[in-house]
Structure formats: C-alpha cells, structure tokens
Amino acid sequence: MELVLASHNKGKLVEIRELVEGYDLDISSAADYDLSEPEETETTFEGNARIKAHYCAKQTGKLSISDDSGLEIAALDGAPGVYTADWAETENGRDFYMAMEKTRVALIGKTAPFLANFTSVLCLAWPDGRDMVFRGEVHGHLEFPPRGKMGFGYDPVFVPEGYTNTFAELPAEVKNKISHRARAFEALLAAKPFE
C-alpha cells in the first residue's frame, strides 16, 4: 500500500519510514508529486495536520499522512507551539540554529530548568474525506548550547525526561522509541488502519 507523507521535510520522511518499518507500506512524499504546501491556518496541531493530510489525499488520490508537530515551552506560555517552524523561517528557508538562538534569548531572565514538550499530531486521511487523528507527546527540558548532530529541528537543545543527552545526541533507534512522533505512531498502529 502506498502512503503519501504530506510534507517536504526529508527528516520527517526518514523518521516515518523507520517508524513503519515492518509494515507493507511504500512511503512517498508530497515532494514526489510536486505538490505545494497548503497554508496552515489553524491554531492547533490537530487542525493543521488535517489541512495537510486532506490536501495531499485529494491531490494524489491516495491515502495520506501528515504530521503537525512543535515544541511547547512552559516558561514561554507554550510558545512556539504550532508556530515552531515559523520561528526558523528566513529568506533562504528554515534555519533551526537561528531558531534555537531565538529561543535561548527569549528565555533570558526565566528560571531554569526550562521545561518543555514536543507534541506530534498525525492525521491519516483518505481521498473520500475520512480521517483519523493521533497525538503523542514527550516531556523534558531545554539545555543550551545545542549539542549533537543527529535528528533535526530543535533536537539539539531538547533533553527528554530520564536522559542526559539531547535528541540530537541519541541514536535513531533510541529516539524512535521515545519521541513524540513515535508515541503518536504507537497510537496510530494500535488502531490498525492498514489491516
């Protein structure tokens, strides 16, 4: 079965392929179909995940999956949240090192530890308009300066609960067992939508 990821993010594509390994799924992406990215106009992860998955399913005529995810920082009242990627936007694309520095500056004067959580909401959408939505979270704290070369996004500053390494320092096989996306996928696979 072909499953189209409603994203152009290569890091997400790699991670999702690893998470569904063992299932008879051929994972392609919106980039493979030369699809543009729809405007994310909702204020929740669930709303934006639905926009992306339904757009991709309608355009390709295939079962599609989207992930809307972000970093929520307690000391910043949950920011950046659904605007996580926006904090990294530049004229030349996304720069997450700039975004991590922006985050560090925003936390000046706040008291550590800087509690935070990553949230992932997956939406599985069919071309006929049906969908299923699944949420996963991982809690931890932020540490600066960034450490590690693995992962993507804000991974170099996020330390999950029970660990001393950042997501970017953890091997993929460890991160893929405890991440927000892994937890959302556990919920999705428990619903057995591919059987």
PDB file of C-alpha atoms in Angstrom:
ATOM      1  CA  MET A   1       0.000   0.000   0.000  1.00  0.00           C
ATOM      2  CA  GLU A   2       1.282   3.451  -0.858  1.00  0.00           C
ATOM      3  CA  LEU A   3       1.145   6.054   1.867  1.00  0.00           C
ATOM      4  CA  VAL A   4       1.938   9.660   0.945  1.00  0.00           C
ATOM      5  CA  LEU A   5       3.553  11.857   3.575  1.00  0.00           C
ATOM      6  CA  ALA A   6       2.063  15.342   3.310  1.00  0.00           C
ATOM      7  CA  SER A   7       5.405  17.046   3.806  1.00  0.00           C
ATOM      8  CA  HIS A   8       8.584  18.105   2.026  1.00  0.00           C
ATOM      9  CA  ASN A   9      10.613  17.638   5.226  1.00  0.00           C
ATOM     10  CA  LYS A  10      13.262  14.996   4.486  1.00  0.00           C
ATOM     11  CA  GLY A  11      13.958  14.442   8.190  1.00  0.00           C
ATOM     12  CA  LYS A  12      10.312  13.572   8.852  1.00  0.00           C
ATOM     13  CA  LEU A  13      10.250  11.261   5.829  1.00  0.00           C
ATOM     14  CA  VAL A  14      13.273   9.298   7.089  1.00  0.00           C
ATOM     15  CA  GLU A  15      11.855   9.094  10.615  1.00  0.00           C
ATOM     16  CA  ILE A  16       8.410   7.967   9.455  1.00  0.00           C
ATOM     17  CA  ARG A  17       9.896   5.300   7.183  1.00  0.00           C
ATOM     18  CA  GLU A  18      11.801   3.967  10.200  1.00  0.00           C
ATOM     19  CA  LEU A  19       8.686   4.041  12.392  1.00  0.00           C
ATOM     20  CA  VAL A  20       6.589   1.944   9.987  1.00  0.00           C
ATOM     21  CA  GLU A  21       9.349  -0.496   9.100  1.00  0.00           C
ATOM     22  CA  GLY A  22       7.890  -3.996   9.061  1.00  0.00           C
ATOM     23  CA  TYR A  23       4.571  -2.877   7.579  1.00  0.00           C
ATOM     24  CA  ASP A  24       3.855  -3.408   3.899  1.00  0.00           C
ATOM     25  CA  LEU A  25       3.852   0.303   3.126  1.00  0.00           C
ATOM     26  CA  ASP A  26       5.556   2.223   0.354  1.00  0.00           C
ATOM     27  CA  ILE A  27       6.133   5.724   1.753  1.00  0.00           C
ATOM     28  CA  SER A  28       6.365   8.573  -0.728  1.00  0.00           C
ATOM     29  CA  SER A  29       6.141  12.296  -0.043  1.00  0.00           C
ATOM     30  CA  ALA A  30       4.341  15.382  -1.305  1.00  0.00           C
ATOM     31  CA  ALA A  31       7.626  16.360  -2.968  1.00  0.00           C
ATOM     32  CA  ASP A  32       7.443  13.206  -5.132  1.00  0.00           C
ATOM     33  CA  TYR A  33       4.176  14.563  -6.536  1.00  0.00           C
ATOM     34  CA  ASP A  34       5.450  18.151  -6.909  1.00  0.00           C
ATOM     35  CA  LEU A  35       2.724  19.343  -4.549  1.00  0.00           C
ATOM     36  CA  SER A  36       2.856  22.768  -2.989  1.00  0.00           C
ATOM     37  CA  GLU A  37       2.374  23.072   0.748  1.00  0.00           C
ATOM     38  CA  PRO A  38      -1.105  24.242   1.784  1.00  0.00           C
ATOM     39  CA  GLU A  39      -1.362  27.245   4.070  1.00  0.00           C
ATOM     40  CA  GLU A  40      -1.636  26.200   7.713  1.00  0.00           C
ATOM     41  CA  THR A  41      -4.364  28.479   9.016  1.00  0.00           C
ATOM     42  CA  GLU A  42      -5.426  26.632  12.168  1.00  0.00           C
ATOM     43  CA  THR A  43      -4.262  27.392  15.713  1.00  0.00           C
ATOM     44  CA  THR A  44      -3.992  23.751  16.827  1.00  0.00           C
ATOM     45  CA  PHE A  45      -1.747  20.866  15.807  1.00  0.00           C
ATOM     46  CA  GLU A  46      -4.871  18.817  15.019  1.00  0.00           C
ATOM     47  CA  GLY A  47      -6.294  21.482  12.715  1.00  0.00           C
ATOM     48  CA  ASN A  48      -3.087  21.951  10.746  1.00  0.00           C
ATOM     49  CA  ALA A  49      -2.487  18.191  10.497  1.00  0.00           C
ATOM     50  CA  ARG A  50      -5.941  17.800   8.956  1.00  0.00           C
ATOM     51  CA  ILE A  51      -5.338  20.598   6.433  1.00  0.00           C
ATOM     52  CA  LYS A  52      -2.137  18.954   5.181  1.00  0.00           C
ATOM     53  CA  ALA A  53      -3.361  15.348   5.094  1.00  0.00           C
ATOM     54  CA  HIS A  54      -6.656  16.131   3.328  1.00  0.00           C
ATOM     55  CA  TYR A  55      -4.957  18.372   0.776  1.00  0.00           C
ATOM     56  CA  CYS A  56      -2.440  15.642  -0.066  1.00  0.00           C
ATOM     57  CA  ALA A  57      -5.093  12.884  -0.222  1.00  0.00           C
ATOM     58  CA  LYS A  58      -7.273  14.990  -2.523  1.00  0.00           C
ATOM     59  CA  GLN A  59      -4.384  15.941  -4.832  1.00  0.00           C
ATOM     60  CA  THR A  60      -2.888  12.421  -5.106  1.00  0.00           C
ATOM     61  CA  GLY A  61      -5.992  10.266  -4.722  1.00  0.00           C
ATOM     62  CA  LYS A  62      -4.020   8.171  -2.221  1.00  0.00           C
ATOM     63  CA  LEU A  63      -4.043   7.502   1.491  1.00  0.00           C
ATOM     64  CA  SER A  64      -2.036  10.339   3.043  1.00  0.00           C
ATOM     65  CA  ILE A  65      -0.493  11.058   6.388  1.00  0.00           C
ATOM     66  CA  SER A  66       0.578  14.344   7.886  1.00  0.00           C
ATOM     67  CA  ASP A  67       2.457  15.266  10.998  1.00  0.00           C
ATOM     68  CA  ASP A  68       1.996  18.629  12.636  1.00  0.00           C
ATOM     69  CA  SER A  69       4.409  18.959  15.475  1.00  0.00           C
ATOM     70  CA  GLY A  70       6.126  21.503  17.592  1.00  0.00           C
ATOM     71  CA  LEU A  71       7.939  22.481  20.736  1.00  0.00           C
ATOM     72  CA  GLU A  72       5.961  23.912  23.650  1.00  0.00           C
ATOM     73  CA  ILE A  73       7.988  25.709  26.325  1.00  0.00           C
ATOM     74  CA  ALA A  74       6.365  26.223  29.735  1.00  0.00           C
ATOM     75  CA  ALA A  75       8.289  29.436  30.540  1.00  0.00           C
ATOM     76  CA  LEU A  76       7.095  30.943  27.229  1.00  0.00           C
ATOM     77  CA  ASP A  77       3.425  30.069  27.843  1.00  0.00           C
ATOM     78  CA  GLY A  78       3.590  27.193  25.363  1.00  0.00           C
ATOM     79  CA  ALA A  79       5.359  29.085  22.572  1.00  0.00           C
ATOM     80  CA  PRO A  80       6.428  28.465  19.894  1.00  0.00           C
ATOM     81  CA  GLY A  81       3.835  25.644  19.713  1.00  0.00           C
ATOM     82  CA  VAL A  82       2.091  25.482  16.328  1.00  0.00           C
ATOM     83  CA  TYR A  83       4.457  28.250  15.160  1.00  0.00           C
ATOM     84  CA  THR A  84       7.606  26.194  15.846  1.00  0.00           C
ATOM     85  CA  ALA A  85       8.704  26.059  12.200  1.00  0.00           C
ATOM     86  CA  ASP A  86       7.834  29.742  11.719  1.00  0.00           C
ATOM     87  CA  TRP A  87      10.441  30.676  14.331  1.00  0.00           C
ATOM     88  CA  ALA A  88      13.019  29.173  11.962  1.00  0.00           C
ATOM     89  CA  GLU A  89      11.860  30.940   8.777  1.00  0.00           C
ATOM     90  CA  THR A  90      14.387  33.071   6.898  1.00  0.00           C
ATOM     91  CA  GLU A  91      14.524  34.479   3.371  1.00  0.00           C
ATOM     92  CA  ASN A  92      16.540  31.392   2.373  1.00  0.00           C
ATOM     93  CA  GLY A  93      14.443  28.707   4.069  1.00  0.00           C
ATOM     94  CA  ARG A  94      14.426  27.401   7.630  1.00  0.00           C
ATOM     95  CA  ASP A  95      17.370  27.893   9.959  1.00  0.00           C
ATOM     96  CA  PHE A  96      16.827  25.964  13.181  1.00  0.00           C
ATOM     97  CA  TYR A  97      20.124  27.108  14.705  1.00  0.00           C
ATOM     98  CA  MET A  98      18.825  30.656  14.399  1.00  0.00           C
ATOM     99  CA  ALA A  99      15.518  29.482  15.930  1.00  0.00           C
ATOM    100  CA  MET A 100      17.312  27.822  18.847  1.00  0.00           C
ATOM    101  CA  GLU A 101      19.230  31.055  19.477  1.00  0.00           C
ATOM    102  CA  LYS A 102      15.949  33.000  19.332  1.00  0.00           C
ATOM    103  CA  THR A 103      14.573  30.577  21.916  1.00  0.00           C
ATOM    104  CA  ARG A 104      17.628  30.985  24.155  1.00  0.00           C
ATOM    105  CA  VAL A 105      17.293  34.764  24.048  1.00  0.00           C
ATOM    106  CA  ALA A 106      13.555  34.572  24.833  1.00  0.00           C
ATOM    107  CA  LEU A 107      14.410  32.542  27.947  1.00  0.00           C
ATOM    108  CA  ILE A 108      16.879  35.101  29.360  1.00  0.00           C
ATOM    109  CA  GLY A 109      15.611  36.120  32.783  1.00  0.00           C
ATOM    110  CA  LYS A 110      13.461  32.979  33.132  1.00  0.00           C
ATOM    111  CA  THR A 111      14.296  30.356  35.748  1.00  0.00           C
ATOM    112  CA  ALA A 112      15.785  27.003  34.702  1.00  0.00           C
ATOM    113  CA  PRO A 113      15.033  24.206  34.248  1.00  0.00           C
ATOM    114  CA  PHE A 114      13.239  25.195  31.063  1.00  0.00           C
ATOM    115  CA  LEU A 115      10.508  22.572  30.978  1.00  0.00           C
ATOM    116  CA  ALA A 116       9.258  21.765  27.505  1.00  0.00           C
ATOM    117  CA  ASN A 117       7.488  19.123  25.482  1.00  0.00           C
ATOM    118  CA  PHE A 118       7.427  18.093  21.887  1.00  0.00           C
ATOM    119  CA  THR A 119       3.945  17.336  20.543  1.00  0.00           C
ATOM    120  CA  SER A 120       3.137  15.437  17.363  1.00  0.00           C
ATOM    121  CA  VAL A 121      -0.313  15.065  15.854  1.00  0.00           C
ATOM    122  CA  LEU A 122      -0.704  12.632  12.976  1.00  0.00           C
ATOM    123  CA  CYS A 123      -3.644  12.750  10.618  1.00  0.00           C
ATOM    124  CA  LEU A 124      -4.331   9.825   8.330  1.00  0.00           C
ATOM    125  CA  ALA A 125      -6.670  10.945   5.516  1.00  0.00           C
ATOM    126  CA  TRP A 126      -8.385   9.001   2.770  1.00  0.00           C
ATOM    127  CA  PRO A 127      -9.326  10.511  -0.616  1.00  0.00           C
ATOM    128  CA  ASP A 128     -13.025  10.122   0.288  1.00  0.00           C
ATOM    129  CA  GLY A 129     -12.656  12.623   3.155  1.00  0.00           C
ATOM    130  CA  ARG A 130     -12.427  10.246   6.126  1.00  0.00           C
ATOM    131  CA  ASP A 131      -9.638  10.745   8.628  1.00  0.00           C
ATOM    132  CA  MET A 132      -8.133   9.508  11.890  1.00  0.00           C
ATOM    133  CA  VAL A 133      -6.102  11.705  14.248  1.00  0.00           C
ATOM    134  CA  PHE A 134      -3.489  10.606  16.801  1.00  0.00           C
ATOM    135  CA  ARG A 135      -1.476  12.629  19.346  1.00  0.00           C
ATOM    136  CA  GLY A 136       1.847  11.911  21.038  1.00  0.00           C
ATOM    137  CA  GLU A 137       3.955  13.932  23.480  1.00  0.00           C
ATOM    138  CA  VAL A 138       7.386  13.653  25.053  1.00  0.00           C
ATOM    139  CA  HIS A 139       8.332  15.809  28.024  1.00  0.00           C
ATOM    140  CA  GLY A 140      11.737  17.081  29.022  1.00  0.00           C
ATOM    141  CA  HIS A 141      13.701  20.306  29.262  1.00  0.00           C
ATOM    142  CA  LEU A 142      15.877  22.570  27.143  1.00  0.00           C
ATOM    143  CA  GLU A 143      19.645  22.967  27.520  1.00  0.00           C
ATOM    144  CA  PHE A 144      21.954  25.388  25.759  1.00  0.00           C
ATOM    145  CA  PRO A 145      24.187  25.490  23.780  1.00  0.00           C
ATOM    146  CA  PRO A 146      22.899  22.988  21.169  1.00  0.00           C
ATOM    147  CA  ARG A 147      24.535  19.554  21.287  1.00  0.00           C
ATOM    148  CA  GLY A 148      24.599  16.685  18.791  1.00  0.00           C
ATOM    149  CA  LYS A 149      24.398  16.193  15.048  1.00  0.00           C
ATOM    150  CA  MET A 150      21.576  13.667  14.693  1.00  0.00           C
ATOM    151  CA  GLY A 151      17.898  14.494  14.385  1.00  0.00           C
ATOM    152  CA  PHE A 152      16.572  17.783  13.053  1.00  0.00           C
ATOM    153  CA  GLY A 153      14.749  20.924  14.128  1.00  0.00           C
ATOM    154  CA  TYR A 154      15.134  21.742  17.832  1.00  0.00           C
ATOM    155  CA  ASP A 155      16.538  18.286  18.684  1.00  0.00           C
ATOM    156  CA  PRO A 156      19.984  19.670  19.722  1.00  0.00           C
ATOM    157  CA  VAL A 157      18.512  21.570  22.702  1.00  0.00           C
ATOM    158  CA  PHE A 158      15.811  19.112  23.874  1.00  0.00           C
ATOM    159  CA  VAL A 159      16.664  16.622  26.638  1.00  0.00           C
ATOM    160  CA  PRO A 160      13.860  14.064  27.167  1.00  0.00           C
ATOM    161  CA  GLU A 161      12.858  13.032  30.698  1.00  0.00           C
ATOM    162  CA  GLY A 162      15.095  10.299  32.067  1.00  0.00           C
ATOM    163  CA  TYR A 163      18.015  11.128  29.756  1.00  0.00           C
ATOM    164  CA  THR A 164      21.054  13.401  29.896  1.00  0.00           C
ATOM    165  CA  ASN A 165      21.574  13.519  26.126  1.00  0.00           C
ATOM    166  CA  THR A 166      19.680  15.729  23.705  1.00  0.00           C
ATOM    167  CA  PHE A 167      17.544  14.172  20.976  1.00  0.00           C
ATOM    168  CA  ALA A 168      20.336  15.105  18.540  1.00  0.00           C
ATOM    169  CA  GLU A 169      22.825  13.030  20.568  1.00  0.00           C
ATOM    170  CA  LEU A 170      20.642   9.930  20.798  1.00  0.00           C
ATOM    171  CA  PRO A 171      20.869   7.202  18.147  1.00  0.00           C
ATOM    172  CA  ALA A 172      17.794   6.982  15.904  1.00  0.00           C
ATOM    173  CA  GLU A 173      16.831   3.594  17.362  1.00  0.00           C
ATOM    174  CA  VAL A 174      16.581   5.172  20.840  1.00  0.00           C
ATOM    175  CA  LYS A 175      14.848   8.396  19.777  1.00  0.00           C
ATOM    176  CA  ASN A 176      12.359   6.459  17.642  1.00  0.00           C
ATOM    177  CA  LYS A 177      11.187   4.562  20.727  1.00  0.00           C
ATOM    178  CA  ILE A 178      10.538   7.594  22.940  1.00  0.00           C
ATOM    179  CA  SER A 179       9.816  10.563  20.673  1.00  0.00           C
ATOM    180  CA  HIS A 180       6.517  12.418  20.348  1.00  0.00           C
ATOM    181  CA  ARG A 181       6.209  11.088  16.793  1.00  0.00           C
ATOM    182  CA  ALA A 182       6.895   7.529  17.959  1.00  0.00           C
ATOM    183  CA  ARG A 183       4.157   7.840  20.584  1.00  0.00           C
ATOM    184  CA  ALA A 184       1.681   9.207  18.031  1.00  0.00           C
ATOM    185  CA  PHE A 185       2.599   6.322  15.708  1.00  0.00           C
ATOM    186  CA  GLU A 186       2.068   3.798  18.517  1.00  0.00           C
ATOM    187  CA  ALA A 187      -1.488   5.107  18.861  1.00  0.00           C
ATOM    188  CA  LEU A 188      -1.985   5.032  15.082  1.00  0.00           C
ATOM    189  CA  LEU A 189      -0.681   1.488  14.661  1.00  0.00           C
ATOM    190  CA  ALA A 190      -2.765   0.298  17.640  1.00  0.00           C
ATOM    191  CA  ALA A 191      -5.844   1.430  15.673  1.00  0.00           C
ATOM    192  CA  LYS A 192      -4.769  -0.968  12.847  1.00  0.00           C
ATOM    193  CA  PRO A 193      -5.698   1.305   9.919  1.00  0.00           C
ATOM    194  CA  PHE A 194      -3.520  -0.616   7.451  1.00  0.00           C
ATOM    195  CA  GLU A 195      -5.113  -4.021   8.042  1.00  0.00           C
TER     196      GLU A 195
END
